[in-house]
Coordinates of C-alpha atoms in Angstrom, one line a residue:
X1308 CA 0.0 0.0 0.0
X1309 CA 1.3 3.8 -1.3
X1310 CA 2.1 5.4 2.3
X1311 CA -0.8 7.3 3.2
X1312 CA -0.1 11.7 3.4
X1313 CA -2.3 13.2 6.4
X1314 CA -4.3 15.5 4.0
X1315 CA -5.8 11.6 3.1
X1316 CA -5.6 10.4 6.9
X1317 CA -9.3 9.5 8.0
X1318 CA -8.2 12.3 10.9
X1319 CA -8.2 14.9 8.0
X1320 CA -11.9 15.6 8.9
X1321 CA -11.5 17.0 12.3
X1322 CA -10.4 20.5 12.8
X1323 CA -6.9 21.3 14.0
X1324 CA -8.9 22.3 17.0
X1325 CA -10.9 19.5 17.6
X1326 CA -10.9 18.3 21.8
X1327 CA -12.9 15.3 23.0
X1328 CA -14.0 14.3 19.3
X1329 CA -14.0 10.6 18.7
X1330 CA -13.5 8.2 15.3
X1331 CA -15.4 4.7 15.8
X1332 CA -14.4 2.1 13.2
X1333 CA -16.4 -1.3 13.0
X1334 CA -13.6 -3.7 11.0
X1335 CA -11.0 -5.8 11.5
X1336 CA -8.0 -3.7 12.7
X1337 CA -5.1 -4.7 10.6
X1338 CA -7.3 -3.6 7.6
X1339 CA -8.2 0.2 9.2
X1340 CA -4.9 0.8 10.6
X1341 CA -2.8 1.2 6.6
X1342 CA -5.3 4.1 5.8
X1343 CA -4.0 6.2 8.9
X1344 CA -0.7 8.7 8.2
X1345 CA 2.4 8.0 9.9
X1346 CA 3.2 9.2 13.2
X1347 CA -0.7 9.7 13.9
X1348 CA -0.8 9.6 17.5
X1349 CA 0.4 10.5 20.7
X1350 CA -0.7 7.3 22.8
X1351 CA -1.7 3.9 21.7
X1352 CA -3.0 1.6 24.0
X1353 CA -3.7 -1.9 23.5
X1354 CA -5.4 -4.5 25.6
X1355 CA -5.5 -7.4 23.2
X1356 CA -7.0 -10.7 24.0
X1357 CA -5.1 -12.3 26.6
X1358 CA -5.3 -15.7 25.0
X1359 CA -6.7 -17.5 27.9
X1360 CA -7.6 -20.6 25.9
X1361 CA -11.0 -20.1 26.7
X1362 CA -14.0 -18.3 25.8
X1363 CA -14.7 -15.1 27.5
X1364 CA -18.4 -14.0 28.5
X1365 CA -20.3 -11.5 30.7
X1366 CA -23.9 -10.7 31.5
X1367 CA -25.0 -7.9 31.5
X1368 CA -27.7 -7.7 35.1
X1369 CA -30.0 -4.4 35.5
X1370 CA -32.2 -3.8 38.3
X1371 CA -35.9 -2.6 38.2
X1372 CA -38.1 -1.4 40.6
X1373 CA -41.1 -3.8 41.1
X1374 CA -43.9 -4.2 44.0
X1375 CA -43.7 -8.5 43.6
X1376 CA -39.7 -8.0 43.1
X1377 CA -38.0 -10.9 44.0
X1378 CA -34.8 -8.6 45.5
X1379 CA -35.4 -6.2 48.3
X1380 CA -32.7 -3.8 48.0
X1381 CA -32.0 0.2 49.9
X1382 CA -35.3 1.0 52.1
X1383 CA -37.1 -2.1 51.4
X1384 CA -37.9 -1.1 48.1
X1385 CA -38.8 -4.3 45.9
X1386 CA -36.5 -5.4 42.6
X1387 CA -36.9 -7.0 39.7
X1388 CA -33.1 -8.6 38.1
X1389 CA -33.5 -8.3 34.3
X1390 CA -31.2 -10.6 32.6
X1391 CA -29.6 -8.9 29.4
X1392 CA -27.4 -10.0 26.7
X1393 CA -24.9 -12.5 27.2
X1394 CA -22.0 -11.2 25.6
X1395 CA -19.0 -13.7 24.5
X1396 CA -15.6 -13.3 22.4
X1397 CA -12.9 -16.6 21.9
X1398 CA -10.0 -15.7 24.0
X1399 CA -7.8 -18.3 21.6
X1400 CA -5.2 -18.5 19.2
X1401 CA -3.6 -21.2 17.8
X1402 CA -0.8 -18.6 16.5
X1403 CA -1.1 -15.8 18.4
X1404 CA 2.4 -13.8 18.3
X1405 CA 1.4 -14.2 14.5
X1406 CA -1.8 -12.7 15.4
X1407 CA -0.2 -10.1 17.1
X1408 CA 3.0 -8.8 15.9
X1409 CA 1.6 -7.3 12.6
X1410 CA -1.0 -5.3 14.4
X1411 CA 2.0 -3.9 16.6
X1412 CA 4.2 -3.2 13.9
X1413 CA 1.2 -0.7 12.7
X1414 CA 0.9 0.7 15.8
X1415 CA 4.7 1.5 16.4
X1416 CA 4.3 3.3 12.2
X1417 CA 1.6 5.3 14.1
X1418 CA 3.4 6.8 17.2
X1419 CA 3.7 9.8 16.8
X1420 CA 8.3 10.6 18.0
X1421 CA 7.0 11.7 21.4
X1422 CA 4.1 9.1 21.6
X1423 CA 3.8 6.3 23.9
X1424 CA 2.5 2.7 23.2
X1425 CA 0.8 1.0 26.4
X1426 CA 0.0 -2.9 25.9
X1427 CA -1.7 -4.4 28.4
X1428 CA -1.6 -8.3 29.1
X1429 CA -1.4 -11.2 31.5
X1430 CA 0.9 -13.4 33.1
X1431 CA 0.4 -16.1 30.0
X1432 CA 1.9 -13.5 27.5
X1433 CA 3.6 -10.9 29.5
X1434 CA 7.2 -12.4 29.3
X1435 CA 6.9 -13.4 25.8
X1436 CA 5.7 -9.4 24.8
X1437 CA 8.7 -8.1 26.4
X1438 CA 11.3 -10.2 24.4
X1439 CA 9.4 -8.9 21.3
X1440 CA 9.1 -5.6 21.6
X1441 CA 12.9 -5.1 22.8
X1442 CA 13.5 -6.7 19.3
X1443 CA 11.2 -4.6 16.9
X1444 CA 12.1 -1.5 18.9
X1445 CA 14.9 -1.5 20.9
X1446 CA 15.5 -1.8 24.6
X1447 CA 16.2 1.9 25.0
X1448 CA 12.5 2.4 23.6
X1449 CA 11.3 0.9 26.6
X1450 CA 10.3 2.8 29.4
X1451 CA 8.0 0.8 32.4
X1452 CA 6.3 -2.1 33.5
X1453 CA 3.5 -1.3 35.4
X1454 CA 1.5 -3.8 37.5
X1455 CA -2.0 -3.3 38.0
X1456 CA -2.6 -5.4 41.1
X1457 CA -6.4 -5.8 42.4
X1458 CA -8.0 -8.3 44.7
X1459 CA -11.4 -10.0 43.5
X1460 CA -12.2 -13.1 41.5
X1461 CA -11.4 -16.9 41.7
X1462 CA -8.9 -18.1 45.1
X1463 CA -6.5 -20.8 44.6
X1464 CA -5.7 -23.2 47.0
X1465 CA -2.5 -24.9 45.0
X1466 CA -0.8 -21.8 44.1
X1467 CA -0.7 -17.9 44.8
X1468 CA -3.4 -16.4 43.0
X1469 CA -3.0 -14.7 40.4
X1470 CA -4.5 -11.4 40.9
X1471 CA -2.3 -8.9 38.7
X1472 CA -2.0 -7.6 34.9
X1473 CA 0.8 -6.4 33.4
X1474 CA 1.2 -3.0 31.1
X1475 CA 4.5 -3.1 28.7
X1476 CA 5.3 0.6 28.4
X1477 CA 7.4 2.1 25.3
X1478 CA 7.9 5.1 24.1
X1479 CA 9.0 6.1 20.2
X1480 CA 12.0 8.6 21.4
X1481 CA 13.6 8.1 24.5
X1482 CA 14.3 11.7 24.3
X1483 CA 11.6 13.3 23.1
X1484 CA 8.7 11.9 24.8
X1485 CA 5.6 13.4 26.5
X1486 CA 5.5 12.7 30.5
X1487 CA 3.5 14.9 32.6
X1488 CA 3.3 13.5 35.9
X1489 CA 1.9 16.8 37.3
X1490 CA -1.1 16.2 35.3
X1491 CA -1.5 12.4 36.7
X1492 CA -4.4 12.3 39.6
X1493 CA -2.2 11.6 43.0
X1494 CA -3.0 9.3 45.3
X1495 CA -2.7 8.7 49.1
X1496 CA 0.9 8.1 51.0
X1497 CA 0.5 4.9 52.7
X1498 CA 2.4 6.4 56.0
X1499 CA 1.4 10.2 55.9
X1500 CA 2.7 10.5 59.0
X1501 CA 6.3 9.8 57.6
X1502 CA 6.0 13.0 55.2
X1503 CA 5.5 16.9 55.6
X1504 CA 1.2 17.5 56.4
X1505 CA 2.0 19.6 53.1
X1506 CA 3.1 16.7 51.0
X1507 CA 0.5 14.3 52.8
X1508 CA -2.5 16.4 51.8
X1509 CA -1.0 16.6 48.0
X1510 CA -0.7 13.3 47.7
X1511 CA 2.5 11.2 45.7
X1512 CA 2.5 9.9 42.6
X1513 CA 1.7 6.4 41.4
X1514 CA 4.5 4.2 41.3
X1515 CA 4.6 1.6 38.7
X1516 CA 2.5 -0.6 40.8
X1517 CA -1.3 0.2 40.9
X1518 CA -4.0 -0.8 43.0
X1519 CA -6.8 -0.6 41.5
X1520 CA -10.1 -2.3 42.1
X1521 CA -11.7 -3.9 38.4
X1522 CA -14.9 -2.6 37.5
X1523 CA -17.6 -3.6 40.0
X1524 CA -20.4 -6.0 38.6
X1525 CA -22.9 -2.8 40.1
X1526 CA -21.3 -0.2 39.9
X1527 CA -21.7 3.1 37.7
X1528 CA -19.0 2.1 34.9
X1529 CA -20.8 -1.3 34.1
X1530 CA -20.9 -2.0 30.1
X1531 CA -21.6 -5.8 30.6
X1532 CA -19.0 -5.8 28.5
X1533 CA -16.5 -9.1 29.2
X1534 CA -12.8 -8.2 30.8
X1535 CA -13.8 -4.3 30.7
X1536 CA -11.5 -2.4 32.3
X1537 CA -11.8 0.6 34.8
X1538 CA -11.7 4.5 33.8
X1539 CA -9.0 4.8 36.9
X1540 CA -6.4 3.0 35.1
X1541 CA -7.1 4.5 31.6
X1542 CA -7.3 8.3 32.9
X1543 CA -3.5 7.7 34.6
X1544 CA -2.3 6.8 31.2
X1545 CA -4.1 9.7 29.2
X1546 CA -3.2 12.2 31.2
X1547 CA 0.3 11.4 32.0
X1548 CA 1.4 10.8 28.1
X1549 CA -1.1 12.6 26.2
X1550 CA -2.4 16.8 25.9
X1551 CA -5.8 18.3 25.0
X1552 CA -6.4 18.2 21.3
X1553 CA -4.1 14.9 20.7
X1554 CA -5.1 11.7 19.3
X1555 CA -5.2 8.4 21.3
X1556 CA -5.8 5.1 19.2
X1557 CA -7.4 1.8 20.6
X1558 CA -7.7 -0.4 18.1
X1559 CA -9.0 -3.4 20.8
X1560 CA -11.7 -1.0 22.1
X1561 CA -13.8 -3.7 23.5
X1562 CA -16.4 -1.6 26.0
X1563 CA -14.8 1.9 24.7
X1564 CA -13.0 2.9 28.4
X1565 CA -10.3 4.6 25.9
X1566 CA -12.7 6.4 24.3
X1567 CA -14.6 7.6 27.3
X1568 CA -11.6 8.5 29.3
X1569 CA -10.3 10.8 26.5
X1570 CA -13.8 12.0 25.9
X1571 CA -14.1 13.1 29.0
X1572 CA -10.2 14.8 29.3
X1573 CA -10.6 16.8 25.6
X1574 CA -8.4 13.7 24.0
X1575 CA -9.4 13.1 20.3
X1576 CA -9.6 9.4 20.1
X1577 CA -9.9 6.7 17.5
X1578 CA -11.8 3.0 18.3
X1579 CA -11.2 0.0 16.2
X1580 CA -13.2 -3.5 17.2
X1581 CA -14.9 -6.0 14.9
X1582 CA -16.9 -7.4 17.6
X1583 CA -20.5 -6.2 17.3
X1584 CA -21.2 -6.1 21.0
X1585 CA -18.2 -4.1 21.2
X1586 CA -19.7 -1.4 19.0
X1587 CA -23.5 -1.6 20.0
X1588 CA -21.6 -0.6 23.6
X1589 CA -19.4 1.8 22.5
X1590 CA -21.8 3.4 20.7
X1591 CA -24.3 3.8 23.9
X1592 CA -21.6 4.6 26.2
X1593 CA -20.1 7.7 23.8
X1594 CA -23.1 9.1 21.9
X1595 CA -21.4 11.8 20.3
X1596 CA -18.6 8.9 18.4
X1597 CA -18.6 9.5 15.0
X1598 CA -19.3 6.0 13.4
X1599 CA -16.8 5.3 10.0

């Protein structure tokens, strides 16, 4: 394929302007990502299937108010559970660093020299990511490995749970890249009384270990959406490598979080799935998406 110029770049419709405004593309993601100009954007983050070896669903639970409800819930007030679609992906690949490395490849073309490429994964490909990426682009390019630690979901009795996911962090220049940790919402010292009352009421920044709770099966965030991940962790990477008015490219959108949290922060933002579900969601959660 001719390389693609940016006057012919599907982001040639948005204004130079343009905060917030979002590009949602229903298509397999190794066939959108050639019509995008080089050097497009200033995060990608990708949270590919984690090839589990299993299929992946969720269903999606709402709650209405009923006298004959079956669930008595805040002030003895009566409920009614309504079951709603169950929503399932294949979490397996026979081949899946062949699955994988082309779709990177793209995404390293699009980062933009002081862009930063987040790919999240599990224990099962973690190791194997690392070794890759150090080889396509260089161990200087790398910059973190952040741990996203939580506590819920299945206990083991034969080993120590595994209750952690794994973010491989890279950046295009090591010298030119966009960090702005004053931008990055703090967080609570663990032993304020061992710092200043100044510094304790300011809060420190994350390390590159972060506790954060997953998205509750009640809670305000909810898609229904299988292996949907929480705003929390989305908005510390938007804000720390990205301004108002750049461009931020998911092209494993799944529920959309990427989309909202940018949304939300004035980020322009691009969403690639091929999953149905996946867009029927998006779509609900960020109204305003532009559709492709």
């Amino acid at each position: 394929m001719a390389q693609v110029t940016p006057e012919r770049s599907p982001l040639a419709a948005f204004p130079a302007e343009a905060r917030g405004e979002g590009l949602l593309f229903h298509a397999d993601n190794l066939e959108v990502l050639p019509t995008f100009a080089d050097e497009s954007f200033t995060v990608i983050y990708l949270d590919p299937p984690f090839n589990t070896g299993r299929s992946q669903t969720r269903q999606s639970t709402t709650s209405q108010r009923s006298a004959s409800g079956s669930v008595t819930g805040f002030k003895g007030q009566q409920y009614d559970r309504i079951k709603g679609d169950l929503l399932r992906y294949d979490d397996r690949f026979d081949d899946y660093w062949g699955f994988l490395e082309p779709r990177i490849v793209e995404a390293w073309r699009l980062l933009a020299d002081d862009g930063t490429l987040y790919l999240h994964l599990d224990y099962r490909e973690a190791h194997y990511a690392k070794v890759l990426l150090d080889a396509l682009f260089g161990r200087d390019s790398f910059l973190n490995e952040i741990i996203w630690a939580y506590d819920y979901g299945a206990k083991s009795k034969n080993r120590w749970p595994t209750k952690h996911d794994t973010i491989l962090v890279y950046v295009k220049n090591p010298k030119a890249f966009h960090f702005d940790s004053t931008a990055v919402d703090r967080e609570p010292y663990m032993a304020p009384g061992l710092v200043t009352p100044e510094r304790a009421a300011l809060g420190k920044l994350p390390t590159d270990v972060w506790w954060h709770t997953i998205v509750s099966p009640t809670g305000r965030e909810k898609t229904g959406y299988p292996t949907q991940k929480p705003e929390g962790i989305l908005r510390r990477i938007v804000q720390a490598s990205s301004r108002e008015g750049d461009w931020v490219l998911d092209f494993f959108a799944g529920s959309g979080t990427t989309g909202a949290v940018s949304h939300a922060l004035g980020r322009n933002y691009v969403l690639i799935d091929q999953s149905p579900d996946a867009v029927r969601i998006i779509r609900a959660r960020i109204p305003s998406i532009t559709l492709a």
